[in-house]
Short mmCIF file of C-alpha atoms and ligand atoms in Angstrom, two decimals:
data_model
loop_
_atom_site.label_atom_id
_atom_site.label_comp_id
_atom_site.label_asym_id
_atom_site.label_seq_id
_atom_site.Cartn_x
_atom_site.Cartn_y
_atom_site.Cartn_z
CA UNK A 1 30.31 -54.17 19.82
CA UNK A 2 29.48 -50.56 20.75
CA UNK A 3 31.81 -47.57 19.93
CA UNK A 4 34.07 -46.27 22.92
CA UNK A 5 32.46 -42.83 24.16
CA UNK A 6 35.45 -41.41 23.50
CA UNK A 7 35.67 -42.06 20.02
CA UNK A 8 32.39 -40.27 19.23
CA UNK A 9 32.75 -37.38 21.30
CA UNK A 10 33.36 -35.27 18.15
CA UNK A 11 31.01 -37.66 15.74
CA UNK A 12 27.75 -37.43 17.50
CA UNK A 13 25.77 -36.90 15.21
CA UNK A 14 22.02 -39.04 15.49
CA UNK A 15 21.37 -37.24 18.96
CA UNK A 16 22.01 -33.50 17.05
CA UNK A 17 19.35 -34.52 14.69
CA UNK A 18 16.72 -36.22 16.31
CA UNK A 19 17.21 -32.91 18.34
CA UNK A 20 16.35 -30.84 15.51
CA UNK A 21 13.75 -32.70 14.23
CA UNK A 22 11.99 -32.83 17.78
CA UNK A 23 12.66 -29.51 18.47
CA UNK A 24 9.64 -28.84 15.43
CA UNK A 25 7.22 -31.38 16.57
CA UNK A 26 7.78 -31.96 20.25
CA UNK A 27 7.41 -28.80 22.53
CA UNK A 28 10.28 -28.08 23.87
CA UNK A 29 12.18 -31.26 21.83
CA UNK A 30 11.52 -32.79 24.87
CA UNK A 31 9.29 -32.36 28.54
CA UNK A 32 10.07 -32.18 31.81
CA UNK A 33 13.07 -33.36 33.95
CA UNK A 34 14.12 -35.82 30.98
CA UNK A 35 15.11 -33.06 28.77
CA UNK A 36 18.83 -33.09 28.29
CA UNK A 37 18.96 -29.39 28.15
CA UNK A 38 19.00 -29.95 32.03
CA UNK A 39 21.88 -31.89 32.52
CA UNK A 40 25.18 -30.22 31.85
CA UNK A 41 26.67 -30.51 28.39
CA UNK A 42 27.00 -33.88 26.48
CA UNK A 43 24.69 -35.86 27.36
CA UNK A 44 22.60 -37.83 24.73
CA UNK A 45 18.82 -36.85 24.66
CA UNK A 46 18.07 -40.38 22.41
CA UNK A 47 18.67 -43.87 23.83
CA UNK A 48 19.05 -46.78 21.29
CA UNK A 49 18.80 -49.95 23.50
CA UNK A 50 20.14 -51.41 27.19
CA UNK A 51 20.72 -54.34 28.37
CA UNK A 52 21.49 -55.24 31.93
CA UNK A 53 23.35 -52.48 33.36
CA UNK A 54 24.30 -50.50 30.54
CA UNK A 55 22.72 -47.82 27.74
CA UNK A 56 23.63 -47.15 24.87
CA UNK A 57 22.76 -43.33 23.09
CA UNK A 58 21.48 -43.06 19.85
CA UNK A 59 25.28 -42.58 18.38
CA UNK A 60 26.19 -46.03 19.40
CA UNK A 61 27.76 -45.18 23.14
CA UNK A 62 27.79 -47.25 25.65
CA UNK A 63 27.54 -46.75 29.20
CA UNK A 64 27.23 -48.14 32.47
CA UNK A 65 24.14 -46.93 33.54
CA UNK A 66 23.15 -45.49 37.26
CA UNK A 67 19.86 -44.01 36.59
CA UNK A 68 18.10 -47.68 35.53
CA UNK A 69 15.67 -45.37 33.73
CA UNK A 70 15.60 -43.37 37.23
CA UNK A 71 14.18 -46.06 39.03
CA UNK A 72 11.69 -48.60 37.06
CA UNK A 73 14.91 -50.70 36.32
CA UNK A 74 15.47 -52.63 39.01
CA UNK A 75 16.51 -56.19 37.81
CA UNK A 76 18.72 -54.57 35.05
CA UNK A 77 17.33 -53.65 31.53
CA UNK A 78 15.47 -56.70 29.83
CA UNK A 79 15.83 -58.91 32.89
CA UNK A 80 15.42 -62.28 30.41
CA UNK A 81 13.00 -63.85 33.50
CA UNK A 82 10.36 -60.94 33.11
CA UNK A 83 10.88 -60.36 29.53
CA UNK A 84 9.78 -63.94 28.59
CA UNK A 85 6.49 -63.40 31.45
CA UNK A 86 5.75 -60.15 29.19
CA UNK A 87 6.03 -62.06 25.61
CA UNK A 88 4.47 -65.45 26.85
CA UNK A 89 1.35 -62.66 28.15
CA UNK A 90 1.73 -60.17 25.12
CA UNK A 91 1.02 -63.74 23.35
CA UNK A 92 -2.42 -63.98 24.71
CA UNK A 93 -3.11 -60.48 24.44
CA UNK A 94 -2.65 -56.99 26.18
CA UNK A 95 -5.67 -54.82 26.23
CA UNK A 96 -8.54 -56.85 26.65
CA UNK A 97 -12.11 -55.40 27.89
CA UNK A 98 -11.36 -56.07 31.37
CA UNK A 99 -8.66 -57.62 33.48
CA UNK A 100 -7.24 -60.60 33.05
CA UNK A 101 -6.47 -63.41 35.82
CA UNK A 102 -3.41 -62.14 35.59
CA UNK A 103 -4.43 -59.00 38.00
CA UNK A 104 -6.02 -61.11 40.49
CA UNK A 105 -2.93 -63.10 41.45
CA UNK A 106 -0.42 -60.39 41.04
CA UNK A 107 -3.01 -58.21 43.62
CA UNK A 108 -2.23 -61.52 45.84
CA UNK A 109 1.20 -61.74 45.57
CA UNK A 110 1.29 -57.93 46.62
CA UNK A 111 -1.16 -58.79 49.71
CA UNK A 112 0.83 -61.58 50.27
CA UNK A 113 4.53 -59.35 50.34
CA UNK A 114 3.16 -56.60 52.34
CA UNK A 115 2.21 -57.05 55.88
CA UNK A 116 0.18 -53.46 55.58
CA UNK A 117 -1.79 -54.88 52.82
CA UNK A 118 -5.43 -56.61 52.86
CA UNK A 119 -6.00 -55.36 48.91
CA UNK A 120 -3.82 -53.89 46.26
CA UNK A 121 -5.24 -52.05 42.60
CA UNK A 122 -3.32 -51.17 39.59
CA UNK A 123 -2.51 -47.98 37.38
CA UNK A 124 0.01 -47.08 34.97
CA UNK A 125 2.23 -44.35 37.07
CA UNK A 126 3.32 -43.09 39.56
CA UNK A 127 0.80 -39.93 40.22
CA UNK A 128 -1.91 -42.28 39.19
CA UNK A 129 -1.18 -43.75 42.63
CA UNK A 130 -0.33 -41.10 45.09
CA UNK A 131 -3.41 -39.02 43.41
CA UNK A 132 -5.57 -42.65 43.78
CA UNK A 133 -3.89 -42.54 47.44
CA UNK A 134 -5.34 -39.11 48.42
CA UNK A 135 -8.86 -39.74 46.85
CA UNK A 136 -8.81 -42.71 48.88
CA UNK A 137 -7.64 -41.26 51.91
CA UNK A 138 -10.76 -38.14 51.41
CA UNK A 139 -13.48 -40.54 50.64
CA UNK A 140 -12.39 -42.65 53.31
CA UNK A 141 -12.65 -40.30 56.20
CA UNK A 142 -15.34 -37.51 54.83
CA UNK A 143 -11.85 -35.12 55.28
CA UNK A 144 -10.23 -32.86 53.53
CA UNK A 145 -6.53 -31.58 54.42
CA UNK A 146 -3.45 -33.64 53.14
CA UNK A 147 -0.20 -33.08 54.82
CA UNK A 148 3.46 -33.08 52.26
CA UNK A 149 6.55 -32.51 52.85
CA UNK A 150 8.12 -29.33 51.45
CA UNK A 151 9.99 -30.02 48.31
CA UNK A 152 8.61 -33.77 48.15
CA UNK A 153 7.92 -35.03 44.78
CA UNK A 154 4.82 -36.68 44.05
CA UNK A 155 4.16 -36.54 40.43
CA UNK A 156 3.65 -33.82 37.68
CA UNK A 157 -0.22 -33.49 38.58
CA UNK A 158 -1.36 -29.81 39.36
CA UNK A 159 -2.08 -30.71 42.92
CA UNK A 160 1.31 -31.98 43.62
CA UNK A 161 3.62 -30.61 40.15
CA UNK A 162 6.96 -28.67 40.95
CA UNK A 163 5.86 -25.90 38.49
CA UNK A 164 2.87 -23.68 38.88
CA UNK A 165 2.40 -22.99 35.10
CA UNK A 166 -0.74 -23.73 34.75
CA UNK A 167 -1.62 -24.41 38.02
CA UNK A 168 -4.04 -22.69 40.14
CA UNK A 169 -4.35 -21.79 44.03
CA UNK A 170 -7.60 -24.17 44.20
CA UNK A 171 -5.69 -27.07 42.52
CA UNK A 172 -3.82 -26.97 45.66
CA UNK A 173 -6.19 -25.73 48.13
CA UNK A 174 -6.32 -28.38 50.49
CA UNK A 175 -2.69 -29.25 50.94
CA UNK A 176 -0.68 -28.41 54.37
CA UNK A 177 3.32 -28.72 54.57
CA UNK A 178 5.80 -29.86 56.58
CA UNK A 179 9.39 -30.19 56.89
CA UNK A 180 10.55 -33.74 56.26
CA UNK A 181 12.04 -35.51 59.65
CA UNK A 182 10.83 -32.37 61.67
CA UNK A 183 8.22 -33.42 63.97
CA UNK A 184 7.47 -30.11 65.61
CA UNK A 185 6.76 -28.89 62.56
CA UNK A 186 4.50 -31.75 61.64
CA UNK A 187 2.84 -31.41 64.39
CA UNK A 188 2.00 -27.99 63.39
CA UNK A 189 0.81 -28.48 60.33
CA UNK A 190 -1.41 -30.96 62.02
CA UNK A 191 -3.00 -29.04 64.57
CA UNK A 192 -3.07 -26.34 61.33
CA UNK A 193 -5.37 -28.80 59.55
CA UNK A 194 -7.76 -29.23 62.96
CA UNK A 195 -10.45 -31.48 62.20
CA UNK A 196 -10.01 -31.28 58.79
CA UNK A 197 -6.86 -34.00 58.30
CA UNK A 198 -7.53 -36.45 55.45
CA UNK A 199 -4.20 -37.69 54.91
CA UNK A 200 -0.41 -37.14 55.62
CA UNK A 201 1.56 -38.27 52.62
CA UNK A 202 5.04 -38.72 52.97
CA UNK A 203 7.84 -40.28 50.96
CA UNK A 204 9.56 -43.39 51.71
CA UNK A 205 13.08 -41.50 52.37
CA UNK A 206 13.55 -37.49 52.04
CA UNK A 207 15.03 -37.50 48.45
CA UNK A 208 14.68 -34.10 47.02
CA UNK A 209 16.72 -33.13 44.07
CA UNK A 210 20.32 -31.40 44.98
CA UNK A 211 20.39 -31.46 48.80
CA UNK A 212 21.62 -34.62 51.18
CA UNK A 213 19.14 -37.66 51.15
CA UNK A 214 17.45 -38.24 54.59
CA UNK A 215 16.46 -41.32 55.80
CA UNK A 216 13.48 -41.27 58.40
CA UNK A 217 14.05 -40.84 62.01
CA UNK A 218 12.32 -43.58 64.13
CA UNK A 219 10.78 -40.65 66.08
CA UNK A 220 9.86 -38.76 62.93
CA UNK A 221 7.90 -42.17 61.33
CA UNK A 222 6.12 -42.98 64.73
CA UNK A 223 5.13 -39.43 65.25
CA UNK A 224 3.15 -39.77 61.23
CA UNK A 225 1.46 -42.76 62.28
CA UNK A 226 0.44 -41.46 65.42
CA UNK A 227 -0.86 -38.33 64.50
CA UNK A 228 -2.96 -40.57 61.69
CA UNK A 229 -4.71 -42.40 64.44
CA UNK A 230 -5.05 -39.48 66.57
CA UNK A 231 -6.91 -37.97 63.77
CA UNK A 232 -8.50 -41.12 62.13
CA UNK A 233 -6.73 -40.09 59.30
CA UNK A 234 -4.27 -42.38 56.46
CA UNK A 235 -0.81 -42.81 56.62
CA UNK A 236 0.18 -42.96 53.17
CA UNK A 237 3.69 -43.64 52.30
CA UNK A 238 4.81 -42.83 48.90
CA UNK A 239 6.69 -45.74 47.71
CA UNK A 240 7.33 -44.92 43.91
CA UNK A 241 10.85 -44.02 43.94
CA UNK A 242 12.61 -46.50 46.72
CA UNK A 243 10.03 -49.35 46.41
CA UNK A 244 11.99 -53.01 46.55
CA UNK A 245 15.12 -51.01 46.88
CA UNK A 246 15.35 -50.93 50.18
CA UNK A 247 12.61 -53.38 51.94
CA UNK A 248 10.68 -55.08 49.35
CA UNK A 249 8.42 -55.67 52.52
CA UNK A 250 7.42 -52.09 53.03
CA UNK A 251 10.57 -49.21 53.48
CA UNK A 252 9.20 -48.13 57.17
CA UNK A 253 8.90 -51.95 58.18
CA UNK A 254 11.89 -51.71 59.41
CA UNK A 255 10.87 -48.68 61.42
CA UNK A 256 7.88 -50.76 63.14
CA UNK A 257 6.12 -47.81 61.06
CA UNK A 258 2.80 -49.33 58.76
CA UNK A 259 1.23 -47.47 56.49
CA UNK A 260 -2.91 -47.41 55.63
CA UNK A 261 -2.08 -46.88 52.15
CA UNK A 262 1.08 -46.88 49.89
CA UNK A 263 1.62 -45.51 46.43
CA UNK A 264 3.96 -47.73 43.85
CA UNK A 265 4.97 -47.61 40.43
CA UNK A 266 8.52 -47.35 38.90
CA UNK A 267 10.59 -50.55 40.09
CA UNK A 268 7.41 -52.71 40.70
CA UNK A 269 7.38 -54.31 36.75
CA UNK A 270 11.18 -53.71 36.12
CA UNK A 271 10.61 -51.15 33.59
CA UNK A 272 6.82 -51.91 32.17
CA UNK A 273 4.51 -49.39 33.21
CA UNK A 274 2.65 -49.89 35.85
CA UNK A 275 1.65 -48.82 39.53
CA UNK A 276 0.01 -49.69 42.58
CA UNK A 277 -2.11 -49.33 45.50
CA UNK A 278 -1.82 -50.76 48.62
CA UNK A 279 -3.94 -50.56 51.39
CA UNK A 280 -5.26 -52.32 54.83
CA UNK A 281 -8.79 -53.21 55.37
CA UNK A 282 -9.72 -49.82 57.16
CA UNK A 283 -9.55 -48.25 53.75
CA UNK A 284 -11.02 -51.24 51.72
CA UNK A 285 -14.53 -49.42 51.43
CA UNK A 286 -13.21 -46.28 49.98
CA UNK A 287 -11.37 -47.81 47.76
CA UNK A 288 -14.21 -49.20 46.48
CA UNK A 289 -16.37 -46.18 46.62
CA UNK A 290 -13.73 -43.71 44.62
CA UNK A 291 -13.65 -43.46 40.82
CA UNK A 292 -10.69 -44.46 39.55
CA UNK A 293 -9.60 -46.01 36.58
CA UNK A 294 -7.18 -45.43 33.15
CA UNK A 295 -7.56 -46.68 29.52
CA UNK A 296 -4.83 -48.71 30.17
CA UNK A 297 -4.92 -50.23 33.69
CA UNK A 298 -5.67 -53.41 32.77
CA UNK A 299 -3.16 -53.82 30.55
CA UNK A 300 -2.10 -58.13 31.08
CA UNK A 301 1.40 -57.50 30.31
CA UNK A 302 2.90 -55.17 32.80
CA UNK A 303 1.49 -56.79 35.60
CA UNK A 304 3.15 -60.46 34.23
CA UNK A 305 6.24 -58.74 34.26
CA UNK A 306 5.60 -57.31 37.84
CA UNK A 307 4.81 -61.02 38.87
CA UNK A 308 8.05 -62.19 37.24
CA UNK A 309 10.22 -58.89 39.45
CA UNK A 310 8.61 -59.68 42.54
CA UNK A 311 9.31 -63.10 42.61
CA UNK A 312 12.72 -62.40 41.44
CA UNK A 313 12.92 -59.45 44.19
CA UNK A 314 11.96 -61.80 46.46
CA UNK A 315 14.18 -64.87 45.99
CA UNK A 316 17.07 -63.07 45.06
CA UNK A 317 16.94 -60.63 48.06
CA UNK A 318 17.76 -57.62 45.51
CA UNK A 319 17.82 -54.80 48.08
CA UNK A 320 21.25 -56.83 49.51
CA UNK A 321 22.51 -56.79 46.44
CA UNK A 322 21.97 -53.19 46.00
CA UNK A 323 23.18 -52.15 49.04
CA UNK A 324 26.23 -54.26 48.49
CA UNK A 325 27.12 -52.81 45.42
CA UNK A 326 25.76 -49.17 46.22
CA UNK A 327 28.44 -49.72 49.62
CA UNK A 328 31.06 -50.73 47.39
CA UNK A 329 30.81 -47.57 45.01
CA UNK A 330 30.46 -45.37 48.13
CA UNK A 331 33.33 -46.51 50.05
CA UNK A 332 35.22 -46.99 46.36
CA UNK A 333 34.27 -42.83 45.92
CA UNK A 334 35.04 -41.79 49.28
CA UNK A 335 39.00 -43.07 49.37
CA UNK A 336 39.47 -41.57 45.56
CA UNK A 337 38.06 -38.23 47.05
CA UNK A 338 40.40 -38.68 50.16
CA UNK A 339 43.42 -39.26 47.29
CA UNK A 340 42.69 -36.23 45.49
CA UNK A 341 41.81 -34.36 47.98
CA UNK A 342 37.99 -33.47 47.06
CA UNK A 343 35.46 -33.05 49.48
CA UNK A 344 32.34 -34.91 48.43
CA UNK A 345 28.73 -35.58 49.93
CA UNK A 346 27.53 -38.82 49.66
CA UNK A 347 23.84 -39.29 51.20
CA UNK A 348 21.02 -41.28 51.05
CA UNK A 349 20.97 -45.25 51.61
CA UNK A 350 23.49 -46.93 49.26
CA UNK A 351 21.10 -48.74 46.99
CA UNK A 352 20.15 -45.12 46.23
CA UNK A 353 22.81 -42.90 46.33
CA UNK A 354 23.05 -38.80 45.95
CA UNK A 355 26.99 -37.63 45.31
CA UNK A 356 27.29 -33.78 45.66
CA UNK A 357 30.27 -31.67 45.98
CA UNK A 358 31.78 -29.47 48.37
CA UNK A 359 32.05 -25.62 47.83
CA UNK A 360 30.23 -26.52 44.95
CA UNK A 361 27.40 -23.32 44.87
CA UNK A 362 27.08 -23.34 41.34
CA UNK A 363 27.30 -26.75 40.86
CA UNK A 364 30.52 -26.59 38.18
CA UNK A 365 32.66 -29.24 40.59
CA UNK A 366 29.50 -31.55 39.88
CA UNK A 367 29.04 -30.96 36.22
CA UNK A 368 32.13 -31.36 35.34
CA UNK A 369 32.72 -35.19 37.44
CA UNK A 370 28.95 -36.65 35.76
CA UNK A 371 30.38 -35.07 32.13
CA UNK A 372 34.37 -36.50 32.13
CA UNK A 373 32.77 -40.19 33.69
CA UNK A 374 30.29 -39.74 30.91
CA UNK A 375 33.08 -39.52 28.11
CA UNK A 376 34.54 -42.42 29.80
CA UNK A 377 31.45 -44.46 29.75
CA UNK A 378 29.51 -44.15 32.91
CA UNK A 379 26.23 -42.08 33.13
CA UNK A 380 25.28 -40.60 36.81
CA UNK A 381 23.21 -37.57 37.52
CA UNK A 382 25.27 -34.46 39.14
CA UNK A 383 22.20 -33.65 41.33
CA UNK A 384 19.23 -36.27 41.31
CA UNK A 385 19.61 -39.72 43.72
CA UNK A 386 21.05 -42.16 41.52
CA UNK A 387 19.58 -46.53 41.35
CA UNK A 388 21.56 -49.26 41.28
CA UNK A 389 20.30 -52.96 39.88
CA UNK A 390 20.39 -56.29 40.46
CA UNK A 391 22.61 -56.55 37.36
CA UNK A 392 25.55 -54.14 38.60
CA UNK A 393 28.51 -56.19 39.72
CA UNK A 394 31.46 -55.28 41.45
CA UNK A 395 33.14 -55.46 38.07
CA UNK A 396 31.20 -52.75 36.94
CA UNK A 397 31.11 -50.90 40.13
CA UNK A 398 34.83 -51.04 39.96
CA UNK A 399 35.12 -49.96 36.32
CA UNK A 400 32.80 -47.07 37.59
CA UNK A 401 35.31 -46.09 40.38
CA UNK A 402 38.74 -46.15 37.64
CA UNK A 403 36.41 -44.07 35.42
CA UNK A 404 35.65 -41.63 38.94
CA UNK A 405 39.68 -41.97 39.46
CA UNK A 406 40.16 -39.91 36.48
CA UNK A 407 37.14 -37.82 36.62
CA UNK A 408 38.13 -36.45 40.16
CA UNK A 409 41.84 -35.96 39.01
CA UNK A 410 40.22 -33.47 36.92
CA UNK A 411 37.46 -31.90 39.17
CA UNK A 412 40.94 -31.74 41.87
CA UNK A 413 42.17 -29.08 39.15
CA UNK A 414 39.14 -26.75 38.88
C1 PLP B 1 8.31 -40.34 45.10
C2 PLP B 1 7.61 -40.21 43.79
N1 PLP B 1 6.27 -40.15 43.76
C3 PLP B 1 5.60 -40.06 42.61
C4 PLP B 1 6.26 -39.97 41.41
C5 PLP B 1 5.49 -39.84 40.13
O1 PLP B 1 5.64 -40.97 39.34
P1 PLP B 1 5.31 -40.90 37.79
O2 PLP B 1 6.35 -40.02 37.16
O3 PLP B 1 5.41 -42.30 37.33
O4 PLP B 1 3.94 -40.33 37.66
C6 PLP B 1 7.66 -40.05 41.38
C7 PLP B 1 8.40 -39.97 40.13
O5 PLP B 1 9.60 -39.80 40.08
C8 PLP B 1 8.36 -40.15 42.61
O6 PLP B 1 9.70 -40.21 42.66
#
């Protein structure tokens, strides 16, 4: 049975020295966005095991969990259905000298879920496929420019990395921005790249960290694609973060909006690493033409789990169930906010959900709410778009919102 949070609060004592002992052998004690030294005071750095919808730390604490290992967790942790495909393939063996069959039907099963798609390759992350995307999109149409939205994430790569340590101008020479949902200024940036446009790459939904979420305006999607054709250049929609959350059949379907090529990774294997890219037949050539590959791209036993969560995705119609659950915790936050009298943000769609405080400049309101639900056994992120699974219930969701009744009793007193 794991410890109550509270109980440890004072005894934590594995994280502190795992810690220490990183902090001499890993730079840092830890890279990038996952080091706890980010997130405000408290939270664990080491993770000991998960199942379903909860974590538990190093120290033995348990908590629901609403980052699902921000994103790749999409059925809930060790989903028993793609666990077994992973063993029963892990069985025959992993890294072999080539692919295995197994690549060839999960490539159909992705041609055969995505209207946009004619072919589909594999990688192991995320920037492996938005960088395969762009090379693509180049070789394909002899072009150079590539059009991003400002702020958009799109891996830690030196073309597209939030930091410029160790970056340099020509890393990035070729890339044009634009405001996300603006189509004047896309249009700009367009007629900035004259006859020069490769690519415009643009995320599924506008989820940069610590502002609203945007969804897409119809106008704002239509305008991409049109532009793309205008210039004979790729659509390519960067599906990494919201891909199967919200339309496991592409996100701008819905839209009428189809991309040339599309970038996945994160939720596509429920937590085994791998990506994707899509593409339609226009691009099929390229694709072929480009180098691309990876030590471990072949690897048999992320893409049997990513059979097993796309045929689960697809008979258990998981972005419902997300939404369901992420509209639950949304309308659950905004009456508790109402009854203590805290004004909240709450953006994004609900399977994906952003929470940000009012007046909240220096972000103490929202440090403060993610660190007393943490004590009590829920783990959000003050400033990052949260994921919900297929394994949250609305028990869970409602022990979330008792735990956010307190919490919010206490922000109400800052
Ligand atoms: C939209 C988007 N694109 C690309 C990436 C890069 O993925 P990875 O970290 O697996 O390289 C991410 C990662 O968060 C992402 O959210």
């Amino acid at each position: 049975m794991a410890k109550q949070a509270s109980v440890l609060s004072e005894t934590r004592t594995a994280d502190a020295m795992l810690r220490a002992r990183a902090s001499r052998v890993v730079p840092g004690g830890m890279w990038g966005h996952l080091n706890a030294a980010r997130l405000p005071e408290g939270y664990p750095q080491f993770f000991a095991s998960a199942e379903g919808c909860r974590v538990r730390d190093v120290d033995g604490r348990e908590y629901i969990d609403f980052m699902c290992s921000w994103g790749p967790v999409l059925l809930g942790h060790r989903h028993p259905e793609v666990e077994a495909a992973a063993r029963a393939q892990a069985d025959l063996g992993d890294c072999l000298n080539g692919p295995g069959e197994v690549m060839v039907d999960l490539a159909e099963d992705f041609v055969a879920m995505l209207p946009h798609a004619d072919w589909a390759m594999f990688q192991k992350n995320g920037a492996d496929a938005t960088t395969s995307c762009v090379t693509i999109a180049r070789a394909g149409t002899g072009k150079r420019k590539v059009l991003v939205a400002k702020g958009s994430y799109h891996g830690a790569l030196p073309w597209c990395s939030p930091s410029v340590a160790g970056v340099t101008t020509e890393d990035r020479a070729h890339l044009l921005h634009f405001e996300y949902n603006d189509v004047a200024s896309l249009h700009a940036a367009v007629d900035q790249a004259g006859n020069d446009l490769a690519a415009i790459l643009v995320t599924a939904f506008r989820h940069d960290m610590a502002r609203d979420l945007e969804l897409p305006t119809a106008e704002f999607a239509a305008a991409a694609r049109e532009a793309c054709d205008g210039a004979g250049a790729a659509l390519i929609i960067d599906e990494v973060r919201a891909g199967l959350r919200l339309d496991i059949t592409g996100s701008w379907e819905a839209l009428g909006v189809r991309p040339d090529l599309c970038a996945w990774s994160k939720a596509i294997a429920n937590g085994h690493a791998l990506a994707a890219v899509t593409g339609s037949d226009r691009f099929r050539d390229a694709a072929t033409k480009v180098f691309v590959t990876g030590s471990f791209w072949c690897g048999t036993v992320a893409m049997a789990a990513a059979r097993a969560t796309l045929r689960i995705a697809q008979k258990s119609d998981v972005p419902a169930h997300l939404r369901a659950m992420g509209l639950r915790l949304r309308e659950g936050m905004t009456l508790l906010a109402d009854r203590h009298g805290i004004a909240i943000r709450q953006s994004g769609p609900p399977q994906m959900p952003t929470i940000l405080f009012e007046d909240d400049a220096d972000g103490a309101k929202g440090a403060r709410f993610v660190q007393e639900a943490l004590h009590r056994g829920v783990y959000l992120h003050p400033k990052h778009n949260m994921f919900l699974s297929l394994a949250h219930t609305a028990a869970d969701i409602d022990a979330a919102l008792s735990v956010t009744d307190e919490a919010f009793k206490i922000v109400a007193r800052l």
